[in-house]
PDB file of C-alpha atoms in Angstrom:
ATOM      1  CA  MET P  14    -288.017 -56.750 -32.916  1.00 94.00           C
ATOM      2  CA  LYS P  15    -289.955 -58.017 -35.939  1.00 98.00           C
ATOM      3  CA  THR P  16    -290.956 -61.659 -36.087  1.00 98.00           C
ATOM      4  CA  ALA P  17    -290.960 -64.232 -38.879  1.00 98.00           C
ATOM      5  CA  LEU P  18    -292.256 -67.767 -39.222  1.00 98.00           C
ATOM      6  CA  ILE P  19    -290.673 -70.025 -41.821  1.00 98.00           C
ATOM      7  CA  THR P  20    -292.162 -73.441 -42.519  1.00 98.00           C
ATOM      8  CA  GLY P  21    -289.832 -76.280 -43.454  1.00 98.00           C
ATOM      9  CA  ALA P  22    -286.909 -74.333 -42.026  1.00 98.00           C
ATOM     10  CA  ASN P  23    -284.754 -76.987 -40.386  1.00 97.00           C
ATOM     11  CA  LYS P  24    -282.566 -77.437 -43.483  1.00 95.00           C
ATOM     12  CA  SER P  25    -281.602 -76.187 -46.926  1.00 94.00           C
ATOM     13  CA  ILE P  26    -283.163 -72.956 -48.238  1.00 96.00           C
ATOM     14  CA  GLY P  27    -285.488 -72.550 -45.271  1.00 97.00           C
ATOM     15  CA  PHE P  28    -282.615 -72.839 -42.826  1.00 98.00           C
ATOM     16  CA  GLU P  29    -280.482 -70.332 -44.711  1.00 98.00           C
ATOM     17  CA  THR P  30    -283.479 -67.998 -44.953  1.00 98.00           C
ATOM     18  CA  ALA P  31    -283.734 -68.141 -41.170  1.00 98.00           C
ATOM     19  CA  ARG P  32    -280.059 -67.289 -40.841  1.00 98.00           C
ATOM     20  CA  GLN P  33    -280.339 -64.297 -43.156  1.00 98.00           C
ATOM     21  CA  LEU P  34    -283.453 -62.938 -41.429  1.00 98.00           C
ATOM     22  CA  LEU P  35    -281.642 -63.249 -38.105  1.00 98.00           C
ATOM     23  CA  GLN P  36    -278.873 -61.167 -39.626  1.00 98.00           C
ATOM     24  CA  HIS P  37    -281.496 -58.518 -40.376  1.00 98.00           C
ATOM     25  CA  GLY P  38    -282.544 -58.442 -36.731  1.00 98.00           C
ATOM     26  CA  TYR P  39    -285.672 -60.583 -36.895  1.00 98.00           C
ATOM     27  CA  HIS P  40    -286.874 -63.003 -34.247  1.00 98.00           C
ATOM     28  CA  VAL P  41    -287.316 -66.200 -36.222  1.00 98.00           C
ATOM     29  CA  TYR P  42    -289.655 -69.073 -35.495  1.00 98.00           C
ATOM     30  CA  LEU P  43    -288.066 -71.990 -37.257  1.00 98.00           C
ATOM     31  CA  GLY P  44    -290.911 -74.230 -38.367  1.00 98.00           C
ATOM     32  CA  SER P  45    -290.179 -77.917 -38.594  1.00 98.00           C
ATOM     33  CA  ARG P  46    -292.363 -81.008 -38.914  1.00 97.00           C
ATOM     34  CA  ASP P  47    -289.952 -82.833 -36.585  1.00 97.00           C
ATOM     35  CA  LEU P  48    -289.418 -80.803 -33.401  1.00 97.00           C
ATOM     36  CA  GLN P  49    -286.107 -82.503 -32.637  1.00 98.00           C
ATOM     37  CA  LYS P  50    -284.704 -81.560 -36.029  1.00 98.00           C
ATOM     38  CA  GLY P  51    -286.048 -78.051 -35.553  1.00 98.00           C
ATOM     39  CA  GLN P  52    -284.326 -77.810 -32.183  1.00 98.00           C
ATOM     40  CA  GLN P  53    -281.053 -79.031 -33.674  1.00 98.00           C
ATOM     41  CA  ALA P  54    -281.304 -76.412 -36.417  1.00 98.00           C
ATOM     42  CA  ALA P  55    -282.063 -73.680 -33.884  1.00 98.00           C
ATOM     43  CA  ASP P  56    -279.150 -74.809 -31.726  1.00 98.00           C
ATOM     44  CA  GLN P  57    -276.866 -74.599 -34.749  1.00 98.00           C
ATOM     45  CA  LEU P  58    -277.898 -70.998 -35.374  1.00 98.00           C
ATOM     46  CA  LYS P  59    -277.490 -70.161 -31.701  1.00 98.00           C
ATOM     47  CA  SER P  60    -273.975 -71.608 -31.792  1.00 98.00           C
ATOM     48  CA  GLU P  61    -273.259 -69.102 -34.577  1.00 98.00           C
ATOM     49  CA  GLY P  62    -274.299 -66.262 -32.291  1.00 98.00           C
ATOM     50  CA  TYR P  63    -277.944 -65.832 -33.286  1.00 98.00           C
ATOM     51  CA  ALA P  64    -279.999 -65.853 -30.098  1.00 97.00           C
ATOM     52  CA  ALA P  65    -283.388 -64.777 -31.457  1.00 98.00           C
ATOM     53  CA  VAL P  66    -284.423 -68.123 -32.924  1.00 98.00           C
ATOM     54  CA  GLU P  67    -286.908 -70.700 -31.643  1.00 98.00           C
ATOM     55  CA  PRO P  68    -288.078 -74.006 -33.107  1.00 98.00           C
ATOM     56  CA  LEU P  69    -291.804 -74.383 -33.724  1.00 98.00           C
ATOM     57  CA  GLN P  70    -293.255 -77.794 -34.467  1.00 98.00           C
ATOM     58  CA  ILE P  71    -295.580 -77.532 -37.461  1.00 98.00           C
ATOM     59  CA  ASP P  72    -296.613 -80.136 -39.997  1.00 98.00           C
ATOM     60  CA  VAL P  73    -298.356 -78.254 -42.795  1.00 98.00           C
ATOM     61  CA  THR P  74    -300.376 -81.350 -43.749  1.00 98.00           C
ATOM     62  CA  ASP P  75    -301.808 -81.780 -40.237  1.00 98.00           C
ATOM     63  CA  SER P  76    -304.604 -79.441 -39.141  1.00 98.00           C
ATOM     64  CA  HIS P  77    -304.061 -80.186 -35.459  1.00 98.00           C
ATOM     65  CA  SER P  78    -300.342 -79.440 -35.772  1.00 98.00           C
ATOM     66  CA  ILE P  79    -301.070 -76.127 -37.502  1.00 98.00           C
ATOM     67  CA  ALA P  80    -303.613 -75.119 -34.863  1.00 98.00           C
ATOM     68  CA  THR P  81    -301.224 -76.059 -32.061  1.00 98.00           C
ATOM     69  CA  ALA P  82    -298.404 -74.055 -33.664  1.00 98.00           C
ATOM     70  CA  ARG P  83    -300.708 -71.051 -34.069  1.00 98.00           C
ATOM     71  CA  ALA P  84    -301.708 -71.242 -30.401  1.00 98.00           C
ATOM     72  CA  GLU P  85    -298.109 -71.580 -29.256  1.00 97.00           C
ATOM     73  CA  LEU P  86    -296.840 -68.679 -31.345  1.00 97.00           C
ATOM     74  CA  GLY P  87    -299.810 -66.598 -30.255  1.00 96.00           C
ATOM     75  CA  ARG P  88    -298.868 -67.113 -26.623  1.00 96.00           C
ATOM     76  CA  LYS P  89    -295.356 -65.846 -27.362  1.00 92.00           C
ATOM     77  CA  ASN P  90    -296.212 -62.982 -29.711  1.00 88.00           C
ATOM     78  CA  ARG P  91    -299.415 -61.192 -30.604  1.00 91.00           C
ATOM     79  CA  VAL P  92    -297.865 -59.993 -33.864  1.00 97.00           C
ATOM     80  CA  LEU P  93    -296.332 -61.859 -36.783  1.00 98.00           C
ATOM     81  CA  ASP P  94    -294.603 -59.680 -39.361  1.00 98.00           C
ATOM     82  CA  VAL P  95    -293.494 -62.242 -41.936  1.00 98.00           C
ATOM     83  CA  LEU P  96    -294.867 -65.627 -42.973  1.00 99.00           C
ATOM     84  CA  ILE P  97    -292.697 -67.608 -45.362  1.00 99.00           C
ATOM     85  CA  ASN P  98    -294.475 -70.670 -46.719  1.00 98.00           C
ATOM     86  CA  ASN P  99    -291.358 -72.625 -47.580  1.00 98.00           C
ATOM     87  CA  ALA P 100    -292.269 -76.254 -46.820  1.00 98.00           C
ATOM     88  CA  GLY P 101    -292.609 -78.275 -50.003  1.00 97.00           C
ATOM     89  CA  ILE P 102    -292.127 -81.725 -51.475  1.00 97.00           C
ATOM     90  CA  LEU P 103    -291.241 -82.991 -54.927  1.00 96.00           C
ATOM     91  CA  GLY P 104    -293.107 -86.281 -55.024  1.00 97.00           C
ATOM     92  CA  ALA P 105    -291.993 -89.164 -57.210  1.00 94.00           C
ATOM     93  CA  MET P 106    -289.025 -88.496 -59.451  1.00 91.00           C
ATOM     94  CA  SER P 107    -291.010 -89.524 -62.529  1.00 95.00           C
ATOM     95  CA  GLN P 108    -294.447 -87.938 -62.895  1.00 98.00           C
ATOM     96  CA  PRO P 109    -296.042 -88.886 -66.234  1.00 98.00           C
ATOM     97  CA  ALA P 110    -299.446 -87.328 -66.728  1.00 98.00           C
ATOM     98  CA  LEU P 111    -301.158 -90.567 -67.736  1.00 98.00           C
ATOM     99  CA  THR P 112    -299.725 -92.989 -65.184  1.00 98.00           C
ATOM    100  CA  SER P 113    -298.822 -91.052 -62.026  1.00 98.00           C
ATOM    101  CA  SER P 114    -300.792 -92.305 -59.042  1.00 98.00           C
ATOM    102  CA  LEU P 115    -303.522 -90.055 -57.756  1.00 98.00           C
ATOM    103  CA  SER P 116    -302.349 -90.638 -54.192  1.00 98.00           C
ATOM    104  CA  MET P 117    -298.877 -89.294 -55.034  1.00 98.00           C
ATOM    105  CA  ILE P 118    -300.317 -86.231 -56.746  1.00 98.00           C
ATOM    106  CA  LYS P 119    -302.654 -85.568 -53.814  1.00 98.00           C
ATOM    107  CA  GLY P 120    -299.722 -85.883 -51.415  1.00 98.00           C
ATOM    108  CA  VAL P 121    -297.763 -83.221 -53.280  1.00 98.00           C
ATOM    109  CA  PHE P 122    -300.758 -80.878 -53.357  1.00 98.00           C
ATOM    110  CA  ASP P 123    -301.403 -81.469 -49.656  1.00 98.00           C
ATOM    111  CA  THR P 124    -298.012 -79.973 -48.809  1.00 98.00           C
ATOM    112  CA  ASN P 125    -297.387 -77.518 -51.623  1.00 98.00           C
ATOM    113  CA  VAL P 126    -300.868 -76.017 -51.936  1.00 98.00           C
ATOM    114  CA  PHE P 127    -303.351 -76.971 -49.246  1.00 98.00           C
ATOM    115  CA  GLY P 128    -300.723 -76.716 -46.521  1.00 98.00           C
ATOM    116  CA  VAL P 129    -299.903 -73.176 -47.602  1.00 98.00           C
ATOM    117  CA  ILE P 130    -303.571 -72.217 -47.608  1.00 98.00           C
ATOM    118  CA  GLU P 131    -304.261 -73.668 -44.174  1.00 98.00           C
ATOM    119  CA  VAL P 132    -301.134 -72.167 -42.588  1.00 98.00           C
ATOM    120  CA  THR P 133    -301.895 -68.759 -44.090  1.00 99.00           C
ATOM    121  CA  GLN P 134    -305.478 -68.835 -42.861  1.00 98.00           C
ATOM    122  CA  ALA P 135    -304.355 -69.957 -39.393  1.00 98.00           C
ATOM    123  CA  PHE P 136    -301.818 -67.155 -38.916  1.00 98.00           C
ATOM    124  CA  ILE P 137    -303.543 -64.324 -40.766  1.00 98.00           C
ATOM    125  CA  ASP P 138    -304.880 -62.762 -37.570  1.00 98.00           C
ATOM    126  CA  LEU P 139    -301.362 -62.386 -36.162  1.00 98.00           C
ATOM    127  CA  LEU P 140    -300.149 -60.970 -39.469  1.00 98.00           C
ATOM    128  CA  ARG P 141    -302.946 -58.393 -39.485  1.00 98.00           C
ATOM    129  CA  GLU P 142    -301.511 -56.987 -36.253  1.00 98.00           C
ATOM    130  CA  SER P 143    -298.274 -56.074 -38.050  1.00 98.00           C
ATOM    131  CA  ALA P 144    -297.763 -52.610 -39.499  1.00 98.00           C
ATOM    132  CA  GLU P 145    -295.980 -54.105 -42.520  1.00 98.00           C
ATOM    133  CA  PRO P 146    -297.063 -57.737 -42.955  1.00 98.00           C
ATOM    134  CA  ARG P 147    -295.386 -59.859 -45.608  1.00 99.00           C
ATOM    135  CA  ILE P 148    -296.354 -63.257 -47.008  1.00 99.00           C
ATOM    136  CA  VAL P 149    -293.830 -65.052 -49.180  1.00 99.00           C
ATOM    137  CA  ASN P 150    -294.883 -68.242 -50.945  1.00 99.00           C
ATOM    138  CA  VAL P 151    -291.823 -70.176 -52.060  1.00 98.00           C
ATOM    139  CA  THR P 152    -292.663 -71.475 -55.502  1.00 98.00           C
ATOM    140  CA  SER P 153    -290.656 -72.765 -58.463  1.00 98.00           C
ATOM    141  CA  GLY P 154    -289.885 -71.442 -61.887  1.00 97.00           C
ATOM    142  CA  LEU P 155    -291.401 -74.707 -63.065  1.00 98.00           C
ATOM    143  CA  GLY P 156    -294.781 -73.357 -61.979  1.00 98.00           C
ATOM    144  CA  SER P 157    -294.984 -70.994 -64.966  1.00 98.00           C
ATOM    145  CA  LEU P 158    -297.742 -72.150 -67.327  1.00 98.00           C
ATOM    146  CA  THR P 159    -296.678 -69.597 -69.935  1.00 98.00           C
ATOM    147  CA  LEU P 160    -293.135 -70.923 -70.118  1.00 98.00           C
ATOM    148  CA  HIS P 161    -294.231 -74.565 -70.024  1.00 98.00           C
ATOM    149  CA  ASN P 162    -295.977 -73.878 -73.309  1.00 98.00           C
ATOM    150  CA  ASP P 163    -292.876 -72.292 -74.870  1.00 98.00           C
ATOM    151  CA  PRO P 164    -290.653 -74.847 -76.665  1.00 98.00           C
ATOM    152  CA  SER P 165    -287.709 -72.423 -76.523  1.00 98.00           C
ATOM    153  CA  TRP P 166    -287.704 -72.347 -72.698  1.00 98.00           C
ATOM    154  CA  LYS P 167    -284.665 -74.032 -71.169  1.00 96.00           C
ATOM    155  CA  TYR P 168    -286.831 -76.144 -68.854  1.00 97.00           C
ATOM    156  CA  TYR P 169    -289.500 -76.928 -71.459  1.00 98.00           C
ATOM    157  CA  ALA P 170    -288.905 -80.685 -71.272  1.00 97.00           C
ATOM    158  CA  VAL P 171    -289.016 -80.770 -67.463  1.00 97.00           C
ATOM    159  CA  LYS P 172    -292.634 -81.795 -67.125  1.00 98.00           C
ATOM    160  CA  GLY P 173    -294.431 -83.482 -64.239  1.00 98.00           C
ATOM    161  CA  ALA P 174    -298.029 -84.182 -63.280  1.00 98.00           C
ATOM    162  CA  ALA P 175    -297.675 -83.343 -59.586  1.00 98.00           C
ATOM    163  CA  TYR P 176    -294.918 -80.900 -58.658  1.00 98.00           C
ATOM    164  CA  GLN P 177    -295.266 -78.428 -61.526  1.00 98.00           C
ATOM    165  CA  PRO P 178    -299.081 -78.225 -61.319  1.00 98.00           C
ATOM    166  CA  SER P 179    -298.851 -77.820 -57.550  1.00 98.00           C
ATOM    167  CA  LYS P 180    -296.603 -74.796 -57.931  1.00 98.00           C
ATOM    168  CA  ALA P 181    -298.855 -73.368 -60.657  1.00 98.00           C
ATOM    169  CA  ALA P 182    -301.765 -73.733 -58.218  1.00 98.00           C
ATOM    170  CA  LEU P 183    -299.704 -72.073 -55.482  1.00 98.00           C
ATOM    171  CA  ASN P 184    -298.993 -69.190 -57.830  1.00 98.00           C
ATOM    172  CA  ALA P 185    -302.702 -68.837 -58.547  1.00 98.00           C
ATOM    173  CA  TYR P 186    -303.500 -68.814 -54.829  1.00 98.00           C
ATOM    174  CA  THR P 187    -300.863 -66.126 -54.340  1.00 99.00           C
ATOM    175  CA  ILE P 188    -302.621 -63.910 -56.880  1.00 98.00           C
ATOM    176  CA  MET P 189    -306.001 -64.438 -55.235  1.00 98.00           C
ATOM    177  CA  LEU P 190    -304.605 -63.761 -51.765  1.00 98.00           C
ATOM    178  CA  ALA P 191    -302.800 -60.631 -52.881  1.00 98.00           C
ATOM    179  CA  TYR P 192    -305.979 -59.359 -54.520  1.00 98.00           C
ATOM    180  CA  GLU P 193    -308.010 -59.964 -51.378  1.00 98.00           C
ATOM    181  CA  LEU P 194    -305.427 -58.028 -49.333  1.00 98.00           C
ATOM    182  CA  ARG P 195    -304.830 -55.328 -51.964  1.00 98.00           C
ATOM    183  CA  ASP P 196    -306.134 -52.422 -49.871  1.00 97.00           C
ATOM    184  CA  THR P 197    -304.069 -53.316 -46.807  1.00 98.00           C
ATOM    185  CA  PRO P 198    -300.370 -52.977 -45.898  1.00 98.00           C
ATOM    186  CA  PHE P 199    -299.793 -56.620 -46.902  1.00 98.00           C
ATOM    187  CA  LYS P 200    -297.283 -57.570 -49.577  1.00 98.00           C
ATOM    188  CA  VAL P 201    -298.002 -61.056 -50.925  1.00 99.00           C
ATOM    189  CA  ASN P 202    -295.641 -62.553 -53.472  1.00 99.00           C
ATOM    190  CA  ALA P 203    -294.430 -65.835 -54.923  1.00 99.00           C
ATOM    191  CA  VAL P 204    -290.658 -66.338 -55.057  1.00 98.00           C
ATOM    192  CA  ASP P 205    -288.726 -68.849 -57.130  1.00 98.00           C
ATOM    193  CA  PRO P 206    -285.449 -69.433 -55.265  1.00 96.00           C
ATOM    194  CA  GLY P 207    -283.903 -70.870 -58.420  1.00 94.00           C
ATOM    195  CA  TYR P 208    -282.481 -74.262 -59.301  1.00 87.00           C
ATOM    196  CA  THR P 209    -280.533 -74.753 -56.104  1.00 77.00           C
ATOM    197  CA  ALA P 210    -278.302 -77.592 -54.927  1.00 63.00           C
ATOM    198  CA  THR P 211    -280.270 -79.131 -52.014  1.00 67.00           C
ATOM    199  CA  ASP P 212    -281.435 -82.510 -50.741  1.00 64.00           C
ATOM    200  CA  PHE P 213    -284.650 -81.752 -52.615  1.00 60.00           C
ATOM    201  CA  ASN P 214    -282.979 -82.439 -55.977  1.00 57.00           C
ATOM    202  CA  HIS P 215    -280.067 -84.613 -54.828  1.00 60.00           C
ATOM    203  CA  HIS P 216    -277.841 -81.529 -55.010  1.00 59.00           C
ATOM    204  CA  SER P 217    -278.146 -81.372 -58.796  1.00 64.00           C
ATOM    205  CA  GLY P 218    -278.910 -77.642 -58.972  1.00 66.00           C
ATOM    206  CA  PRO P 219    -276.182 -75.129 -59.852  1.00 69.00           C
ATOM    207  CA  GLY P 220    -277.344 -72.431 -57.423  1.00 78.00           C
ATOM    208  CA  SER P 221    -276.317 -71.931 -53.801  1.00 91.00           C
ATOM    209  CA  VAL P 222    -278.656 -71.912 -50.811  1.00 93.00           C
ATOM    210  CA  GLN P 223    -277.240 -68.491 -49.905  1.00 96.00           C
ATOM    211  CA  ASP P 224    -278.373 -66.953 -53.199  1.00 95.00           C
ATOM    212  CA  ALA P 225    -281.694 -68.799 -53.072  1.00 96.00           C
ATOM    213  CA  ALA P 226    -282.453 -67.619 -49.553  1.00 97.00           C
ATOM    214  CA  ALA P 227    -281.461 -64.062 -50.436  1.00 98.00           C
ATOM    215  CA  ARG P 228    -284.234 -64.001 -53.039  1.00 98.00           C
ATOM    216  CA  VAL P 229    -286.777 -65.121 -50.454  1.00 98.00           C
ATOM    217  CA  VAL P 230    -285.514 -62.628 -47.884  1.00 98.00           C
ATOM    218  CA  LYS P 231    -285.683 -59.795 -50.399  1.00 98.00           C
ATOM    219  CA  ALA P 232    -289.442 -60.359 -50.744  1.00 98.00           C
ATOM    220  CA  ALA P 233    -289.824 -60.634 -46.973  1.00 98.00           C
ATOM    221  CA  LEU P 234    -288.159 -57.240 -46.490  1.00 98.00           C
ATOM    222  CA  LEU P 235    -290.105 -55.283 -49.105  1.00 98.00           C
ATOM    223  CA  ALA P 236    -290.651 -51.633 -48.273  1.00 98.00           C
ATOM    224  CA  PRO P 237    -294.181 -50.210 -47.967  1.00 98.00           C
ATOM    225  CA  ASP P 238    -294.011 -49.051 -51.589  1.00 97.00           C
ATOM    226  CA  GLY P 239    -292.814 -52.462 -52.788  1.00 98.00           C
ATOM    227  CA  PRO P 240    -294.741 -54.660 -55.223  1.00 98.00           C
ATOM    228  CA  THR P 241    -297.381 -57.224 -54.387  1.00 98.00           C
ATOM    229  CA  SER P 242    -298.925 -60.052 -56.422  1.00 98.00           C
ATOM    230  CA  GLN P 243    -295.677 -60.779 -58.266  1.00 98.00           C
ATOM    231  CA  PHE P 244    -293.922 -63.972 -59.353  1.00 98.00           C
ATOM    232  CA  PHE P 245    -290.262 -63.234 -58.698  1.00 98.00           C
ATOM    233  CA  SER P 246    -287.782 -65.424 -60.575  1.00 98.00           C
ATOM    234  CA  ASP P 247    -284.253 -64.422 -61.471  1.00 97.00           C
ATOM    235  CA  ASP P 248    -283.933 -67.808 -63.180  1.00 96.00           C
ATOM    236  CA  ASN P 249    -286.910 -67.398 -65.498  1.00 97.00           C
ATOM    237  CA  ALA P 250    -286.361 -63.679 -66.074  1.00 97.00           C
ATOM    238  CA  PRO P 251    -282.764 -62.622 -65.285  1.00 96.00           C
ATOM    239  CA  GLU P 252    -283.250 -59.139 -66.751  1.00 96.00           C
ATOM    240  CA  THR P 253    -286.370 -58.125 -64.818  1.00 97.00           C
ATOM    241  CA  GLY P 254    -286.664 -60.728 -62.056  1.00 98.00           C
ATOM    242  CA  ILE P 255    -290.402 -61.014 -62.809  1.00 98.00           C
ATOM    243  CA  SER P 256    -291.486 -64.335 -64.303  1.00 98.00           C
ATOM    244  CA  PRO P 257    -294.467 -64.763 -66.576  1.00 98.00           C
ATOM    245  CA  TRP P 258    -297.236 -66.655 -64.843  1.00 98.00           C
TER     246      TRP P 258
END
């Protein structure tokens, strides 16, 4: 049975991603900053008939928490097939470039960028043991620098000094990571789940968590001849599914 770790998986897109991977026969480690909430989420999935799910306490902004989670998962499995870096935060609702606090911006980057880097580095040894390792970095269509400079883009006016730059940085890290792993079986991609109705945006998005999670799962299940170093976004590029960076 293949294994997957999903950070920030106790609710919303992460939770639905766990459900869909369970449907594909994966053993899912449901990462949650709060272990109790992670256990409740795992219990919910078990009540639906999915037995191969376990909560894993992991706070992506806490080095000790990451190291502890790595040690615990390592004791259970010597191989990790899929890492989905899903945990993310929005930050303040208003993020003007000239007046946003540096502490708020740093907080967003700590979760959305540095957390991804540290988690990836911590679990890379377990991923290397997989025959078909996959890393999926959950990004946002708002991380496209090309589109942010295009006045005709539908989200052109949705600017922010913390969240959007953090996702652009995550996209850049994805490219660098994919390049470093280019001659290996790894597939490393960034996935925009789309503007989805979740707690993250006060349920303002038009998309469903089911459709959003399906986009993440699709990248997690890529075949050996599948693409790497891509920015998948059905929202930004409905015809091709590949967003400009």
